[in-house]
Coordinates of C-alpha atoms in Angstrom, one line a residue:
M158 CA 59.2 260.8 -66.8
T159 CA 61.8 258.5 -68.3
V160 CA 60.6 256.4 -71.2
C161 CA 62.8 253.8 -72.8
R162 CA 62.1 251.2 -75.5
F163 CA 63.4 248.0 -76.8
A164 CA 62.5 247.7 -80.5
P165 CA 63.4 244.4 -82.0
S166 CA 62.2 243.2 -85.5
P167 CA 60.3 239.9 -85.2
T168 CA 62.4 238.4 -88.1
G169 CA 64.4 236.1 -85.8
Y170 CA 65.0 235.2 -82.2
I171 CA 66.8 237.5 -79.7
H172 CA 70.5 236.9 -79.4
V173 CA 73.1 238.1 -76.9
G174 CA 73.6 241.3 -78.9
N175 CA 69.9 242.2 -78.7
L176 CA 69.8 241.4 -75.0
R177 CA 72.5 243.9 -74.2
T178 CA 70.4 246.6 -75.8
A179 CA 67.2 245.4 -74.1
L180 CA 68.8 245.1 -70.7
M181 CA 70.4 248.6 -70.7
N182 CA 67.1 250.2 -71.7
Y183 CA 65.2 248.2 -69.1
L184 CA 67.6 249.1 -66.3
I185 CA 67.5 252.9 -67.1
A186 CA 63.7 252.8 -67.0
R187 CA 63.5 250.8 -63.8
K188 CA 66.2 252.8 -62.0
T189 CA 64.3 256.0 -62.6
G190 CA 60.7 254.6 -62.1
G191 CA 60.0 255.2 -65.8
T192 CA 58.3 253.3 -68.5
F193 CA 59.7 250.4 -70.6
I194 CA 58.1 249.9 -73.9
L195 CA 58.4 246.7 -76.0
R196 CA 58.0 247.8 -79.6
L197 CA 57.9 245.3 -82.3
D198 CA 59.3 246.8 -85.5
D199 CA 57.2 244.7 -87.8
T200 CA 56.7 246.8 -90.9
D201 CA 58.5 244.2 -93.0
Q202 CA 55.5 242.0 -93.6
E203 CA 57.4 239.5 -95.6
R204 CA 60.0 238.7 -93.0
S205 CA 58.1 239.4 -89.8
K206 CA 56.7 236.3 -88.3
Q207 CA 54.3 235.8 -85.3
E208 CA 56.4 232.9 -84.1
Y209 CA 59.4 235.3 -83.7
A210 CA 57.2 237.9 -82.0
D211 CA 56.0 235.2 -79.5
G212 CA 59.6 234.0 -79.1
I213 CA 60.9 237.6 -78.3
M214 CA 58.2 237.9 -75.6
E215 CA 58.9 234.5 -74.2
D216 CA 62.6 235.2 -73.9
L217 CA 62.0 238.6 -72.2
E218 CA 59.6 237.1 -69.8
W219 CA 62.0 234.3 -68.9
L220 CA 64.6 236.9 -68.1
G221 CA 62.1 239.0 -66.1
L222 CA 62.4 242.0 -68.5
T223 CA 58.8 242.8 -68.3
W224 CA 57.4 245.7 -70.3
D225 CA 54.9 248.3 -69.3
R226 CA 53.2 248.2 -72.7
I227 CA 53.7 246.7 -76.1
E228 CA 53.4 248.5 -79.4
K229 CA 53.4 247.1 -83.0
Q230 CA 54.5 249.2 -85.9
S231 CA 52.2 247.2 -88.2
L232 CA 49.2 248.8 -86.4
R233 CA 50.6 252.3 -86.9
L234 CA 50.9 252.4 -90.7
D235 CA 48.2 255.2 -91.0
R236 CA 50.2 257.3 -88.6
Y237 CA 53.3 256.9 -90.7
R238 CA 51.4 258.0 -93.9
E239 CA 50.1 261.0 -92.0
A240 CA 53.6 261.9 -90.8
A241 CA 55.0 261.5 -94.4
D242 CA 52.4 263.8 -95.7
G243 CA 53.4 266.4 -93.2
L244 CA 57.1 266.0 -94.2
R245 CA 56.2 266.4 -97.9
K246 CA 54.3 269.6 -97.3
G247 CA 57.2 270.9 -95.3
G248 CA 59.6 270.1 -98.1
H249 CA 61.5 267.4 -96.2
L250 CA 60.6 264.5 -98.5
Y251 CA 61.3 264.3 -102.2
E252 CA 60.5 261.7 -104.8
V253 CA 63.3 259.8 -106.7
F254 CA 63.3 257.1 -109.3
E255 CA 66.8 255.6 -109.7
S256 CA 67.0 251.9 -110.0
P257 CA 69.5 249.9 -107.8
T258 CA 71.6 249.5 -110.9
E259 CA 71.7 253.2 -111.6
L260 CA 72.5 254.0 -108.0
D261 CA 75.3 251.4 -108.1
L262 CA 76.8 253.0 -111.2
K263 CA 76.7 256.5 -109.5
R264 CA 78.5 255.1 -106.5
K265 CA 81.2 253.5 -108.5
K266 CA 81.8 256.7 -110.5
L267 CA 82.1 258.8 -107.3
L268 CA 84.5 256.3 -105.8
N269 CA 86.6 256.2 -108.9
M270 CA 86.9 260.0 -108.7
G271 CA 88.0 259.6 -105.1
K272 CA 84.8 261.2 -103.7
P273 CA 82.5 259.8 -101.0
P274 CA 79.5 257.9 -102.6
V275 CA 76.9 260.3 -101.5
Y276 CA 73.6 260.5 -103.4
D277 CA 73.6 263.5 -105.8
R278 CA 70.0 264.6 -105.1
A279 CA 69.2 264.3 -108.7
G280 CA 65.6 263.8 -107.8
L281 CA 65.4 267.4 -106.6
K282 CA 66.2 268.6 -110.1
L283 CA 63.3 266.8 -111.9
S284 CA 60.5 268.9 -113.3
D285 CA 56.9 267.9 -112.8
A286 CA 56.8 266.7 -116.4
E287 CA 59.8 264.6 -115.9
K288 CA 58.4 263.0 -112.8
D289 CA 55.2 262.2 -114.6
A290 CA 57.1 260.5 -117.4
L291 CA 59.2 258.5 -115.0
R292 CA 56.1 257.4 -113.0
G293 CA 54.8 255.9 -116.2
E294 CA 57.9 253.7 -116.3
R295 CA 58.4 252.9 -112.6
P296 CA 57.1 253.8 -109.2
G297 CA 58.9 256.5 -107.3
Y298 CA 60.2 256.2 -103.8
W299 CA 60.9 258.9 -101.1
R300 CA 64.1 260.3 -99.6
F301 CA 64.5 262.6 -96.6
L302 CA 66.2 265.9 -97.4
L303 CA 69.0 266.2 -94.8
D304 CA 70.1 269.6 -93.6
Q305 CA 73.7 269.3 -94.7
K306 CA 75.3 270.5 -91.4
R307 CA 76.9 268.9 -88.4
T308 CA 74.5 267.0 -86.1
E309 CA 75.8 266.9 -82.6
W310 CA 74.8 265.3 -79.3
N311 CA 76.4 264.3 -76.0
D312 CA 76.3 260.5 -76.1
G313 CA 75.8 258.7 -72.8
I314 CA 78.7 256.4 -73.6
L315 CA 80.7 257.9 -76.4
G316 CA 80.7 261.4 -75.1
P317 CA 80.4 264.4 -77.6
V318 CA 79.5 263.1 -81.0
S319 CA 79.5 265.3 -84.2
I320 CA 78.4 263.9 -87.6
D321 CA 78.7 265.9 -90.8
T322 CA 75.5 264.9 -92.6
A323 CA 76.9 266.4 -95.8
S324 CA 78.8 263.2 -96.0
V325 CA 75.7 261.0 -95.7
S326 CA 73.2 260.2 -98.4
D327 CA 69.6 261.4 -98.0
P328 CA 68.0 258.3 -96.5
V329 CA 65.2 256.5 -98.3
L330 CA 62.2 256.5 -95.9
I331 CA 59.4 255.0 -98.1
R332 CA 60.1 252.4 -100.7
A333 CA 58.5 252.2 -104.1
D334 CA 56.0 249.6 -102.9
G335 CA 54.9 251.9 -100.1
Q336 CA 56.8 250.1 -97.3
I337 CA 57.7 252.4 -94.5
L338 CA 61.4 251.8 -93.6
Y339 CA 62.9 251.5 -90.1
T340 CA 64.6 254.9 -90.0
F341 CA 61.3 256.7 -90.5
A342 CA 58.9 254.5 -88.5
S343 CA 61.3 254.5 -85.6
S344 CA 61.6 258.3 -85.6
V345 CA 57.9 258.8 -85.7
D346 CA 57.4 256.3 -82.8
D347 CA 60.1 257.8 -80.7
V348 CA 58.5 261.3 -81.0
D349 CA 54.9 260.0 -80.6
M350 CA 55.7 257.8 -77.6
R351 CA 57.8 260.6 -76.0
V352 CA 60.9 258.3 -75.6
T353 CA 63.4 260.1 -73.5
H354 CA 66.4 257.7 -73.6
I355 CA 67.7 255.3 -76.3
V356 CA 70.6 252.9 -75.8
R357 CA 71.6 251.0 -78.9
G358 CA 74.7 249.6 -80.7
A359 CA 77.6 251.7 -82.0
D360 CA 76.7 250.7 -85.5
H361 CA 73.7 253.1 -85.3
V362 CA 75.8 256.3 -84.7
T363 CA 75.5 257.7 -88.2
N364 CA 71.8 256.6 -88.4
T365 CA 71.3 258.5 -85.2
A366 CA 72.4 261.7 -86.9
T367 CA 69.8 261.1 -89.6
Q368 CA 67.1 260.3 -87.1
V369 CA 67.7 263.4 -85.0
Q370 CA 67.0 265.5 -88.1
I371 CA 63.9 263.5 -88.9
M372 CA 62.6 264.0 -85.4
Q373 CA 63.2 267.7 -85.5
A374 CA 61.4 267.9 -88.8
L375 CA 58.4 266.1 -87.2
G376 CA 58.4 268.7 -84.5
G377 CA 59.8 266.5 -81.8
T378 CA 62.7 266.7 -79.3
P379 CA 65.3 264.0 -79.9
P380 CA 65.9 261.8 -76.8
A381 CA 69.2 261.3 -75.0
F382 CA 71.3 258.7 -77.0
A383 CA 73.9 256.3 -75.9
H384 CA 75.7 253.8 -78.2
H385 CA 77.2 250.8 -76.6
S386 CA 80.2 248.9 -78.0
L387 CA 79.7 246.0 -80.4
L388 CA 80.4 242.4 -79.3
T389 CA 83.2 240.3 -80.8
G390 CA 84.1 236.7 -80.3
A391 CA 86.6 235.6 -77.7
Q392 CA 89.5 236.1 -80.2
G393 CA 88.2 239.5 -81.4
E394 CA 86.4 238.0 -84.4
G395 CA 83.0 239.4 -85.6
L396 CA 80.0 237.7 -84.0
S397 CA 77.6 238.4 -86.9
K398 CA 77.9 234.9 -88.3
R399 CA 77.6 233.2 -84.9
L400 CA 74.6 235.2 -83.5
G401 CA 72.2 232.5 -84.7
T402 CA 73.9 230.0 -82.4
L403 CA 73.8 232.5 -79.5
S404 CA 70.1 233.0 -79.3
L405 CA 68.6 233.3 -75.9
R406 CA 66.4 230.2 -76.4
D407 CA 69.5 228.1 -77.4
L408 CA 71.4 229.3 -74.3
R409 CA 68.4 228.6 -72.1
A410 CA 68.0 225.1 -73.7
A411 CA 71.7 224.5 -73.0
G412 CA 71.2 225.1 -69.3
V413 CA 72.5 228.7 -68.9
A414 CA 70.9 230.3 -65.9
K415 CA 69.1 233.6 -66.6
E416 CA 70.9 235.2 -63.6
A417 CA 74.2 234.3 -65.2
L418 CA 73.2 235.8 -68.5
L419 CA 71.9 239.0 -67.0
S420 CA 74.8 239.5 -64.7
L421 CA 77.3 239.1 -67.5
M422 CA 75.5 241.2 -70.0
A423 CA 74.9 244.0 -67.5
R424 CA 78.6 244.5 -66.9
L425 CA 80.3 243.4 -70.1
G426 CA 82.2 246.3 -71.7
S427 CA 82.2 248.3 -68.5
S428 CA 84.9 249.1 -66.0
Q429 CA 82.9 247.2 -63.3
P430 CA 83.8 243.5 -62.5
V431 CA 81.4 240.8 -63.5
E432 CA 79.7 239.4 -60.4
L433 CA 76.8 237.1 -60.1
K434 CA 73.6 238.9 -59.0
M435 CA 70.5 236.9 -58.1
S436 CA 67.9 239.6 -59.1
L437 CA 67.3 242.4 -61.5
D438 CA 67.0 244.7 -58.5
E439 CA 70.6 243.9 -57.5
I440 CA 71.8 244.4 -61.1
A441 CA 70.0 247.7 -61.4
D442 CA 71.5 249.0 -58.1
G443 CA 75.0 248.8 -59.6
F444 CA 74.2 249.8 -63.2
D445 CA 75.9 252.9 -64.4
L446 CA 75.9 253.8 -68.1
S447 CA 78.9 256.0 -67.6
Q448 CA 81.1 253.0 -66.7
F449 CA 80.8 251.6 -70.3
G450 CA 83.4 252.1 -73.0
A451 CA 83.4 252.4 -76.7
A452 CA 85.9 249.8 -77.6
P453 CA 84.7 246.5 -79.1
T454 CA 83.8 244.1 -76.4
K455 CA 84.8 240.4 -76.3
F456 CA 82.0 238.0 -75.5
D457 CA 82.8 234.3 -74.7
A458 CA 79.9 232.1 -74.0
E459 CA 82.1 230.0 -71.8
D460 CA 82.1 232.8 -69.3
L461 CA 78.4 232.0 -68.6
W462 CA 79.2 228.6 -67.1
P463 CA 81.0 229.6 -63.9
L464 CA 78.2 232.1 -63.2
T465 CA 75.6 229.5 -63.9
R466 CA 77.4 227.1 -61.6
E467 CA 77.6 229.7 -58.8
R468 CA 73.9 230.5 -59.3
N469 CA 72.7 227.0 -59.2
Q470 CA 74.8 226.2 -56.0
R471 CA 73.2 229.1 -54.3
L472 CA 69.6 227.9 -54.9
P473 CA 67.7 226.9 -51.7
F474 CA 66.3 223.4 -51.7
A475 CA 62.7 224.7 -52.0
E476 CA 63.5 226.0 -55.5
V477 CA 64.7 222.7 -56.8
Q478 CA 62.5 220.3 -54.7
E479 CA 60.0 219.7 -57.5
R480 CA 62.8 219.0 -60.0
I481 CA 64.5 216.6 -57.7
A482 CA 61.2 214.8 -57.0
G483 CA 60.8 214.5 -60.8
L484 CA 64.1 212.5 -60.9
G485 CA 62.6 209.9 -58.6
V486 CA 64.6 210.8 -55.5
P487 CA 62.7 209.5 -52.4
A488 CA 61.3 212.4 -50.3
E489 CA 63.4 211.3 -47.3
K490 CA 66.6 211.6 -49.3
A491 CA 65.8 214.7 -51.4
E492 CA 67.2 217.4 -49.2
R493 CA 70.3 215.4 -48.4
F494 CA 70.8 214.7 -52.1
W495 CA 70.6 218.4 -53.0
A496 CA 73.0 219.3 -50.3
V497 CA 75.5 216.8 -51.7
A498 CA 74.9 217.1 -55.4
S499 CA 74.5 220.9 -55.6
K500 CA 78.3 221.3 -54.9
N501 CA 79.1 219.2 -57.9
I502 CA 76.9 220.6 -60.7
V503 CA 77.2 223.3 -63.3
K504 CA 73.7 222.9 -64.9
L505 CA 70.6 221.8 -63.0
D506 CA 70.4 219.0 -65.6
D507 CA 73.6 217.6 -64.1
L508 CA 71.5 216.4 -61.0
A509 CA 70.2 213.6 -63.1
H510 CA 73.7 212.1 -63.4
W511 CA 74.2 212.1 -59.7
W512 CA 70.9 210.5 -59.0
T513 CA 71.5 207.8 -61.6
L514 CA 74.8 207.1 -59.9
C515 CA 73.2 206.9 -56.5
R516 CA 70.3 204.8 -57.6
D517 CA 72.0 202.4 -60.1
G518 CA 75.6 202.5 -59.0
A519 CA 78.5 203.7 -61.2
E520 CA 80.5 201.7 -63.7
P521 CA 83.7 201.1 -61.7
M522 CA 86.9 202.6 -63.0
I523 CA 89.7 200.3 -61.9
A524 CA 93.4 200.4 -62.9
D525 CA 94.9 197.1 -63.6
E526 CA 97.3 197.5 -60.7
D527 CA 94.5 198.1 -58.4
R528 CA 92.2 195.2 -59.3
D529 CA 93.2 192.9 -56.5
F530 CA 93.1 195.7 -54.0
V531 CA 89.6 196.9 -55.0
A532 CA 88.3 193.4 -55.0
Q533 CA 89.6 192.9 -51.5
A534 CA 88.1 196.3 -50.4
L535 CA 84.7 195.6 -51.9
A536 CA 84.5 192.3 -50.0
L537 CA 84.8 194.3 -46.8
L538 CA 82.0 196.7 -47.9
P539 CA 78.5 195.7 -46.6
E540 CA 75.4 196.1 -48.7
P541 CA 73.4 199.4 -48.5
P542 CA 71.9 201.3 -46.7
Y543 CA 74.9 203.2 -45.5
S544 CA 75.3 205.9 -42.9
E545 CA 77.5 209.0 -42.4
T546 CA 80.2 206.9 -40.8
T547 CA 80.3 204.1 -43.4
W548 CA 83.1 205.6 -45.4
A549 CA 85.4 206.2 -42.5
E550 CA 84.7 202.8 -41.0
W551 CA 85.2 201.0 -44.4
T552 CA 88.4 202.8 -45.4
E553 CA 89.8 202.1 -41.9
A554 CA 89.0 198.4 -42.3
V555 CA 90.6 198.4 -45.8
K556 CA 93.7 200.2 -44.5
A557 CA 94.1 197.6 -41.8
A558 CA 93.6 194.7 -44.2
T559 CA 95.8 195.9 -47.0
G560 CA 98.3 198.4 -45.5
R561 CA 97.4 201.0 -48.1
K562 CA 97.0 204.7 -47.0
G563 CA 96.6 208.2 -48.3
K564 CA 95.8 208.7 -52.0
G565 CA 96.7 205.1 -52.8
L566 CA 93.9 204.0 -50.5
F567 CA 91.2 206.6 -51.2
M568 CA 91.4 207.3 -54.9
P569 CA 91.0 203.7 -56.1
L570 CA 88.0 203.3 -53.8
R571 CA 86.4 206.6 -55.1
L572 CA 86.9 205.4 -58.7
A573 CA 85.4 202.0 -57.9
L574 CA 82.3 203.5 -56.3
T575 CA 81.7 206.6 -58.5
G576 CA 83.7 206.0 -61.7
E577 CA 85.0 209.6 -61.4
K578 CA 88.2 211.2 -60.0
S579 CA 86.3 214.0 -58.3
G580 CA 82.9 214.7 -56.9
P581 CA 81.1 214.9 -53.6
E582 CA 82.8 214.1 -50.3
M583 CA 82.5 210.3 -50.1
A584 CA 81.4 210.4 -46.5
E585 CA 78.4 212.6 -47.6
L586 CA 77.7 210.5 -50.7
M587 CA 77.7 207.1 -49.1
P588 CA 74.3 207.4 -47.3
L589 CA 72.7 208.2 -50.8
L590 CA 74.1 205.1 -52.5
E591 CA 71.4 202.5 -53.1
R592 CA 73.6 200.2 -55.0
V593 CA 77.3 199.6 -55.5
R594 CA 78.5 197.7 -58.6
R595 CA 81.1 195.1 -57.5
G596 CA 82.6 194.3 -60.9

């Protein structure tokens, strides 16, 4: 059975980059009738916060990315210690003692010699007596002994990948304070939870080579990997500094529709066109991992607004009835109001503007050269209520009285009644107007 996972660290809120990873893993699981696991990688007790864990779950639930089960790494610390003991016995972990300063000096020396800054495995050369002496000065930490060979896999997006782990430093898996690091905990979990497919960012490619070896040392079978392209800004700039402003909760608060966000992120970076889909089932039907490319992918938050507009304009009245009632729209006008206003909104919050205009009247926008004409026209307009024929009857009367026609007739009257150059068809809007400001 297919098993996929989304494994965020609860050290912040989900942003668009995280969503891409979560959505791809979710869609693979759902298309195959498999299991989707939400795994909170919360071993960093100092930075992990419950408010972020709650926020992650809230965001996923808003999007409909429901999980089959939830796991927390903080509840599996004994399992990681057990796995570490097994790796030690198998000769896969070794203790080291260098300080950050000492490691930095080693890196600089290698770089100055024109060599890659790969850890020299000095810890392997220490005698038991030397280790005992060093432990008296500082606690040791633990590195994984990489098999210095090429690690290869057929990536679901990148195709054949081959990483020479001789050019990679043996990774630190357990810190001096005993904290289990991501690379190790994630590998143990993926083996124990029988994860079959992992989709994640291209920045993890080298890390994948390391984790494949760790999983094999644990006696597990590595899953199928796919590495999606990284997002850039609209001009190709890095998104890393902006991701905080692109959190899902901020986009939701701004009025972005979830269907717009899912539709864009499910196609961004692929050869398939971005089209609005109104459900996850529709998105899953067209999802094909092989359609995605490796090149950096431009993300522009502005692309969410046309999709949000289209989604909101597709909504049936029943789905917005409660919101419209909350604006104070009389029940007998509510459905007509939605039919008229829905064609002229981007966000659902924009409905409030149109009801305020209908209820209170708009501040007229009148050009100096049109003041006498508008005054004459408004004198011919009766008081509300209006009907579907009011606009045609009124403009015909104004045309007859003033001789104006075409744009010179209609635009000044629209501006006088709505204060805007565009908007609903005036014949449809007039029956909703409860007040007209006459200057």
